[in-house]
Coordinates of C-alpha atoms and ligand atoms in Angstrom, one line a residue:
M1 CA 85.8 -157.8 101.1
T2 CA 88.4 -158.3 98.4
P3 CA 87.4 -157.6 94.8
R4 CA 87.3 -160.6 92.5
A5 CA 89.8 -161.0 89.7
A6 CA 86.9 -161.4 87.3
S7 CA 84.9 -158.4 86.3
P8 CA 83.1 -157.2 89.4
L9 CA 79.3 -157.5 89.4
L10 CA 77.3 -154.7 91.0
L11 CA 73.7 -153.9 91.9
G12 CA 73.0 -150.3 90.8
I13 CA 70.3 -148.1 92.3
E14 CA 69.1 -144.9 90.8
S15 CA 66.4 -142.5 92.2
S16 CA 67.7 -139.0 91.5
C17 CA 64.6 -137.7 89.6
D18 CA 61.5 -139.4 88.5
E19 CA 62.6 -143.0 87.7
T20 CA 63.1 -145.6 90.3
A21 CA 65.6 -148.0 88.8
A22 CA 67.8 -151.0 89.7
A23 CA 70.1 -153.0 87.5
V24 CA 72.8 -155.7 87.7
V25 CA 75.8 -155.0 85.5
N26 CA 79.5 -156.0 85.4
A27 CA 82.5 -153.8 84.7
E28 CA 82.6 -154.9 81.1
G29 CA 79.1 -153.4 80.5
H30 CA 77.3 -156.7 80.4
V31 CA 73.7 -156.0 81.6
L32 CA 72.1 -158.9 83.5
A33 CA 69.1 -156.9 84.6
D34 CA 67.8 -153.4 84.0
V35 CA 64.5 -152.5 85.7
V36 CA 63.0 -149.0 85.5
A37 CA 59.7 -147.8 87.2
S38 CA 58.8 -144.5 85.6
Q39 CA 56.8 -141.9 87.4
I40 CA 55.8 -140.1 84.2
A41 CA 52.1 -140.6 84.7
L42 CA 52.3 -139.3 88.2
H43 CA 53.9 -136.0 87.2
A44 CA 52.1 -135.5 83.9
P45 CA 49.2 -133.5 85.3
Y46 CA 51.7 -130.9 86.6
G47 CA 53.7 -130.6 83.4
G48 CA 57.0 -131.4 85.3
V49 CA 58.4 -133.4 88.2
V50 CA 57.0 -132.6 91.6
P51 CA 59.8 -133.3 94.0
E52 CA 57.7 -134.3 97.0
L53 CA 55.6 -136.8 94.9
A54 CA 58.8 -138.2 93.4
A55 CA 60.3 -138.9 96.8
R56 CA 57.1 -140.8 98.0
A57 CA 56.8 -142.8 94.8
H58 CA 60.5 -143.9 95.0
L59 CA 59.8 -145.1 98.5
E60 CA 56.8 -147.1 97.4
S61 CA 58.5 -148.9 94.5
I62 CA 62.1 -149.3 95.4
S63 CA 61.9 -152.7 97.1
Q64 CA 60.0 -154.2 94.2
V65 CA 62.3 -152.7 91.6
V66 CA 65.4 -154.0 93.4
A67 CA 63.7 -157.5 93.9
A68 CA 62.9 -157.6 90.2
A69 CA 66.5 -156.8 89.2
L70 CA 67.9 -159.4 91.6
K71 CA 65.8 -162.1 89.9
A72 CA 68.5 -162.1 87.2
L73 CA 71.0 -163.6 89.7
P74 CA 71.3 -167.3 89.8
R75 CA 71.6 -167.3 93.6
A76 CA 69.9 -164.6 95.7
G77 CA 72.5 -161.9 95.5
A78 CA 75.4 -164.1 96.7
E79 CA 77.7 -163.2 93.8
L80 CA 77.3 -159.4 94.0
D81 CA 80.5 -157.6 94.7
A82 CA 79.1 -154.3 95.7
V83 CA 76.1 -151.9 95.6
A84 CA 76.4 -148.7 93.5
V85 CA 74.0 -145.9 94.2
T86 CA 73.5 -142.4 92.7
T87 CA 74.4 -139.9 95.4
G88 CA 73.9 -136.8 93.2
P89 CA 73.1 -134.5 91.6
G90 CA 69.4 -134.8 91.8
L91 CA 66.3 -134.0 94.0
V92 CA 67.3 -134.4 97.6
G93 CA 64.2 -136.2 98.8
A94 CA 64.4 -138.6 95.8
L95 CA 68.1 -139.3 96.2
V96 CA 67.8 -140.1 99.8
T97 CA 65.5 -143.0 99.2
G98 CA 67.9 -144.8 96.9
V99 CA 70.9 -144.0 99.1
E100 CA 69.3 -145.3 102.3
F101 CA 68.0 -148.4 100.5
A102 CA 71.5 -149.1 99.1
K103 CA 73.1 -148.7 102.5
A104 CA 70.6 -151.0 104.3
F105 CA 70.8 -153.6 101.4
A106 CA 74.6 -153.5 101.6
F107 CA 74.6 -153.9 105.3
A108 CA 72.2 -156.9 105.2
R109 CA 74.4 -158.6 102.5
D110 CA 77.7 -157.5 103.9
L111 CA 78.6 -155.6 100.7
P112 CA 80.5 -152.4 100.2
V113 CA 78.7 -149.3 98.8
V114 CA 80.1 -147.3 95.9
A115 CA 78.8 -143.7 95.4
V116 CA 78.1 -142.7 91.7
N117 CA 77.7 -139.3 90.2
H118 CA 74.6 -139.3 88.0
L119 CA 76.2 -137.1 85.2
E120 CA 79.3 -139.3 85.0
A121 CA 77.1 -142.3 84.6
H122 CA 75.2 -140.7 81.7
L123 CA 78.5 -140.0 80.0
L124 CA 79.7 -143.7 80.5
A125 CA 76.4 -145.3 79.5
V126 CA 77.6 -145.6 75.9
H127 CA 79.8 -148.5 77.0
L128 CA 76.8 -150.6 78.0
R129 CA 75.5 -153.2 75.6
R130 CA 78.1 -152.4 73.1
D131 CA 77.1 -153.2 69.5
A132 CA 78.5 -152.4 66.1
D133 CA 77.9 -148.7 66.5
T134 CA 79.7 -148.2 69.8
S135 CA 82.2 -151.1 70.0
D136 CA 85.1 -149.1 68.4
L137 CA 84.8 -146.3 71.0
G138 CA 87.8 -145.7 73.2
Y139 CA 89.0 -142.7 75.2
P140 CA 89.1 -139.8 74.9
Y141 CA 85.7 -138.7 73.6
V142 CA 83.5 -135.6 73.8
G143 CA 80.1 -136.2 75.5
L144 CA 77.1 -134.0 74.9
L145 CA 74.8 -134.6 77.9
A146 CA 71.4 -133.2 77.3
S147 CA 68.6 -134.1 79.7
G148 CA 65.7 -132.6 81.6
G149 CA 68.0 -131.3 84.3
H150 CA 71.4 -130.8 82.6
T151 CA 72.9 -129.7 79.3
A152 CA 76.7 -129.7 79.1
L153 CA 79.7 -130.7 77.1
Y154 CA 82.5 -132.8 78.6
R155 CA 85.8 -134.2 77.5
V156 CA 85.9 -137.8 78.8
D157 CA 89.6 -138.8 79.0
A158 CA 88.9 -141.9 81.2
P159 CA 86.1 -143.0 83.5
D160 CA 87.6 -141.1 86.4
R161 CA 88.9 -138.1 84.3
I162 CA 86.0 -136.1 83.0
V163 CA 86.5 -132.4 82.2
L164 CA 83.6 -129.9 81.9
L165 CA 84.0 -127.9 78.7
G166 CA 80.8 -125.8 78.8
Q167 CA 77.2 -125.9 80.1
T168 CA 73.9 -124.1 79.8
R169 CA 73.7 -120.7 81.4
D170 CA 70.0 -121.2 82.1
D171 CA 67.5 -123.9 81.1
A172 CA 68.5 -127.5 80.2
A173 CA 67.6 -128.6 76.7
G174 CA 65.0 -131.1 78.0
E175 CA 63.6 -128.4 80.3
A176 CA 63.1 -126.1 77.3
Y177 CA 61.4 -128.9 75.4
D178 CA 59.1 -129.6 78.4
K179 CA 58.3 -125.9 79.0
V180 CA 57.5 -125.2 75.3
A181 CA 55.3 -128.4 75.2
K182 CA 53.4 -127.2 78.3
L183 CA 52.8 -123.8 76.6
L184 CA 51.5 -125.6 73.5
G185 CA 49.3 -128.0 75.6
L186 CA 51.3 -131.0 74.5
G187 CA 51.6 -132.7 77.9
Y188 CA 54.6 -134.0 79.8
P189 CA 57.3 -135.0 78.9
G190 CA 57.4 -132.6 76.0
G191 CA 60.4 -133.8 74.1
P192 CA 58.8 -136.9 72.4
A193 CA 55.6 -134.9 71.5
I194 CA 57.5 -132.0 69.9
D195 CA 59.9 -134.4 68.2
A196 CA 56.9 -136.3 66.6
L197 CA 55.2 -133.1 65.5
A198 CA 58.4 -131.6 64.2
A199 CA 58.8 -134.5 61.7
R200 CA 55.6 -133.2 60.0
G201 CA 56.4 -129.5 60.1
D202 CA 58.3 -126.9 58.1
P203 CA 61.4 -125.9 60.2
R204 CA 61.6 -122.6 58.4
A205 CA 58.0 -121.6 58.9
V206 CA 58.6 -119.5 62.1
E207 CA 61.7 -117.3 62.6
L208 CA 63.0 -117.9 66.1
P209 CA 66.2 -116.4 67.6
R210 CA 69.3 -118.5 67.6
P211 CA 70.7 -118.9 71.1
M212 CA 74.2 -117.4 71.7
L213 CA 74.4 -116.4 68.0
G214 CA 77.9 -115.1 67.2
K215 CA 79.2 -116.0 70.7
K216 CA 82.2 -118.2 70.7
G217 CA 82.8 -120.8 73.5
L218 CA 81.0 -124.0 74.4
E219 CA 78.1 -122.7 76.6
F220 CA 74.4 -123.0 75.8
S221 CA 71.4 -120.8 76.6
F222 CA 67.8 -121.9 75.9
S223 CA 65.6 -119.6 78.0
G224 CA 65.4 -116.9 75.3
L225 CA 64.3 -119.4 72.7
K226 CA 61.5 -120.6 75.1
T227 CA 60.4 -117.0 75.7
A228 CA 60.4 -116.4 71.9
V229 CA 58.0 -119.3 71.4
A230 CA 55.8 -117.8 74.2
R231 CA 55.9 -114.3 72.5
H232 CA 55.0 -115.9 69.2
V233 CA 52.0 -117.5 70.7
E234 CA 51.0 -114.3 72.5
R235 CA 51.2 -112.3 69.3
R236 CA 49.7 -114.8 66.8
G237 CA 47.5 -116.8 69.2
A238 CA 47.8 -120.6 69.7
P239 CA 48.5 -122.5 66.4
A240 CA 45.2 -122.6 64.5
D241 CA 45.6 -126.1 63.2
E242 CA 47.7 -129.3 63.3
Q243 CA 50.0 -128.0 60.5
A244 CA 50.6 -124.7 62.2
L245 CA 51.5 -126.6 65.4
A246 CA 53.8 -128.9 63.6
D247 CA 55.5 -125.9 61.8
L248 CA 56.1 -124.2 65.2
C249 CA 57.5 -127.4 66.7
A250 CA 59.7 -128.0 63.7
S251 CA 61.0 -124.4 63.9
F252 CA 61.7 -124.7 67.6
Q253 CA 63.4 -128.1 67.1
R254 CA 65.6 -126.8 64.3
V255 CA 67.1 -124.1 66.5
M256 CA 67.5 -126.5 69.4
V257 CA 69.3 -129.2 67.5
D258 CA 71.4 -126.7 65.6
A259 CA 72.7 -125.3 68.9
L260 CA 73.3 -128.7 70.5
A261 CA 74.9 -130.4 67.6
G262 CA 76.8 -127.3 66.4
R263 CA 78.4 -126.7 69.8
A264 CA 79.1 -130.4 70.3
V265 CA 81.1 -130.6 67.0
A266 CA 82.8 -127.3 67.9
A267 CA 83.9 -128.9 71.2
C268 CA 85.4 -131.9 69.4
E269 CA 87.3 -129.6 67.1
Q270 CA 88.4 -127.3 69.9
V271 CA 89.9 -130.2 72.0
G272 CA 91.1 -132.3 69.1
V273 CA 88.9 -135.3 69.8
E274 CA 87.4 -137.4 66.9
D275 CA 84.6 -139.2 68.8
L276 CA 81.4 -137.6 69.9
V277 CA 78.9 -139.3 72.2
L278 CA 75.3 -138.2 72.8
A279 CA 73.9 -138.9 76.3
G280 CA 70.7 -138.0 78.3
G281 CA 67.1 -138.1 77.4
V282 CA 67.3 -135.5 74.7
A283 CA 69.7 -137.8 72.8
A284 CA 66.5 -139.7 71.9
N285 CA 65.6 -136.8 69.7
T286 CA 65.4 -137.7 66.0
G287 CA 66.3 -134.2 64.8
L288 CA 69.3 -134.1 67.1
R289 CA 70.5 -137.5 65.9
A290 CA 70.2 -136.6 62.3
R291 CA 71.8 -133.1 62.6
A292 CA 74.7 -134.5 64.7
Q293 CA 75.2 -137.2 62.0
E294 CA 75.3 -134.6 59.3
L295 CA 77.7 -132.3 61.1
C296 CA 80.0 -135.2 62.2
A297 CA 80.2 -136.5 58.7
A298 CA 81.2 -133.1 57.4
A299 CA 83.8 -132.7 60.1
C300 CA 85.1 -136.3 59.8
L301 CA 84.1 -137.1 63.4
R302 CA 82.7 -140.5 64.6
L303 CA 79.3 -140.2 66.3
H304 CA 78.1 -142.7 68.9
I305 CA 74.6 -142.8 70.1
P306 CA 73.6 -145.3 72.8
P307 CA 70.2 -147.1 72.6
I308 CA 67.4 -145.0 74.1
A309 CA 67.2 -147.2 77.2
S310 CA 70.8 -146.2 78.0
C311 CA 70.2 -142.5 77.3
T312 CA 67.2 -141.9 79.6
D313 CA 67.6 -142.4 83.4
N314 CA 68.5 -146.0 84.3
A315 CA 70.4 -147.9 86.9
A316 CA 72.5 -150.0 84.4
M317 CA 74.7 -146.9 83.9
I318 CA 75.0 -146.5 87.7
A319 CA 76.0 -150.1 88.2
Y320 CA 78.5 -149.9 85.4
T321 CA 80.1 -146.6 86.6
G322 CA 80.1 -148.1 90.1
A323 CA 81.7 -151.3 88.9
L324 CA 84.6 -149.4 87.3
A325 CA 85.0 -147.3 90.5
F326 CA 84.8 -150.4 92.6
A327 CA 87.6 -152.0 90.5
R328 CA 89.7 -148.8 91.1
G329 CA 89.2 -149.4 94.9
E330 CA 86.7 -146.5 95.5
R331 CA 84.2 -146.9 98.4
A332 CA 81.4 -144.6 99.4
D333 CA 82.6 -144.4 103.0
D334 CA 86.0 -143.1 101.9
Q335 CA 84.1 -140.3 100.2
G336 CA 82.2 -139.3 103.3
L337 CA 79.0 -141.3 102.9
Q338 CA 78.0 -142.9 106.2
V339 CA 77.5 -146.6 105.5
Y340 CA 76.4 -149.3 107.9
S341 CA 79.2 -151.8 107.8
R342 CA 80.0 -155.0 109.6
D343 CA 83.7 -154.2 109.1
P344 CA 84.8 -152.0 112.1
A345 CA 87.3 -150.2 109.9
R346 CA 84.4 -149.0 107.6
R347 CA 81.9 -148.3 110.3
R348 CA 80.9 -144.7 110.9
G349 CA 79.2 -143.6 114.1
R350 CA 76.1 -145.5 114.4
F351 CA 77.3 -148.8 115.8
R352 CA 78.7 -149.9 119.2
P353 CA 82.1 -151.5 119.2
D354 CA 80.4 -154.9 119.6
G355 CA 78.6 -154.3 116.3
T356 CA 75.1 -153.6 117.7
L357 CA 73.2 -150.7 116.3
I358 CA 72.8 -147.5 118.3
P359 CA 69.1 -146.7 118.2
H360 CA 67.9 -143.3 117.2
R361 CA 67.0 -141.2 120.2
Ligands
KG4_401 O1 67.7 -138.1 80.9 P1 66.3 -138.0 81.2 O2 65.4 -139.2 81.0 O3 66.0 -137.5 82.6 C1 66.7 -136.5 83.2 O4 66.3 -135.3 83.1 O5 67.7 -136.8 83.9 O6 65.7 -136.8 80.3 C2 64.4 -136.5 80.3 C3 64.2 -135.3 79.3 C4 62.9 -134.7 79.3 O7 63.0 -133.3 79.4 C5 62.3 -135.1 78.0 O8 61.4 -134.1 77.4 C6 63.5 -135.2 77.1 O9 64.5 -135.7 77.9 N1 63.3 -136.0 75.9 C7 63.3 -135.6 74.7 C8 63.0 -136.6 73.8 N2 62.7 -137.7 74.6 C9 62.9 -137.3 75.9 N3 63.6 -134.3 74.2 C10 63.6 -134.2 72.9 N4 63.2 -135.2 72.0 C11 62.9 -136.4 72.4 N5 62.6 -137.3 71.5
ZN402 ZN1 69.6 -138.1 84.1

C-alpha cells in the first residue's frame, strides 16, 4: 500500500484508560470525526479507574464507537490510508482491546497499522483544529503534560523528536486532584470539582507545603501535598461548611498550579524555547490556565492551550500522530507489533503461506 501524495487520512483508536475513542483525522490536523465514549460513570463509585471494568467496557463499546467515527467518511472506509492505535502506555487489559480491534479492522480493509505512543499524541494534540490561538505554533516547544496518569515536561523538537526534561517522582497531578477530591467526598473525577470550588475560595486560607521547594530541576512531587491535605482534615476535621471546603480547595489548587506553571516556565527558560503548550486533562484547569498565562506574560513566552476536547483522552490525537508517522513511513509491524496482513512481506506468524489463517490450538 503506497501512501498518497495528499495528506494521509487515518482512523485512530484509543483505549488506554477509561475512554473508548475513535476518530478520523488527516496529517494536517483536520478532524473529520472524533467520537469518545467515556466510562466516568462506571468508575465514579470507586473514586478511580478500575482496570478490569475498563477493559470490559472497552470491549462492549469499541465497535459502535468506530462505526460512529466512520460515518464521517463519504464511502465506507475506502479512502482511509491506515489505522493508528495507541499501543502504550496504559492499562494492559484496556490497551489490548483497541490494539486487537485495530489489527482486525486493518486486516479486513487491507490497511497498514501504525503504533502510537499515547504521551506523544497528547503533546502533538495542540496541532489539531488549529485556531487563532495555536496557528502560529511551530517547533520546538515545551510541552507540560499533566493528566491522571502522567505529569512531565518535554521539549518537542519535531513530531518524532521528543525529549523528556523532567517528570513527577510520585503522583501525577490529576491523580493528586482525584485523591484529594475522594478525601473530601467530592466524587470522581476530582479535578473539575476542586477547580469549581477553588474559584469561590481563598487560596491563602490554608497553609500547605510547596512541593520541591528550593529544589532546582524540572521534576515534580505531589504525594506530600496530598498527605498534607489529609493531615489537615485529620487535625481540623472535615471542612465545616461550603466556604471552608472552597478555601481548602483553593489553597490546594494554588500550590498545584504554582508548581506546574512555575516548572513549565523554568523549563522553557532552561532550554531556550519561547513556546509553551499545555496538554492532558489537567490542562482544563482554570487556575493552571490563568497562572500559566501570567507567568508566560512575565517571561515573554507564548502560551498555547488546546481546546478541552484535545486535552483529555481522545482518538483525534492518536489519528493525527499516526498520520504523521505514516507519512514518515512508520508501520507497527516494523516496530514488533504482530499485525494480520494480506501482504506476505508484512505478515507475522499466524498465516499459512497461501494466506489462510492458522487457527488457535
Ligand atoms: O488526560 P485525561 O483525560 O486522562 C488521563 O489521565 O490520561 O486526564 C484526566 C485527569 C483526571 O485526573 C481529572 O481529575 C483531571 O484530568 N482533570 C482536571 C480538570 N479536569 C480534568 N484536573 C484539574 N482541573 C480540572 N478542571
Ligand atoms: Zn491521556
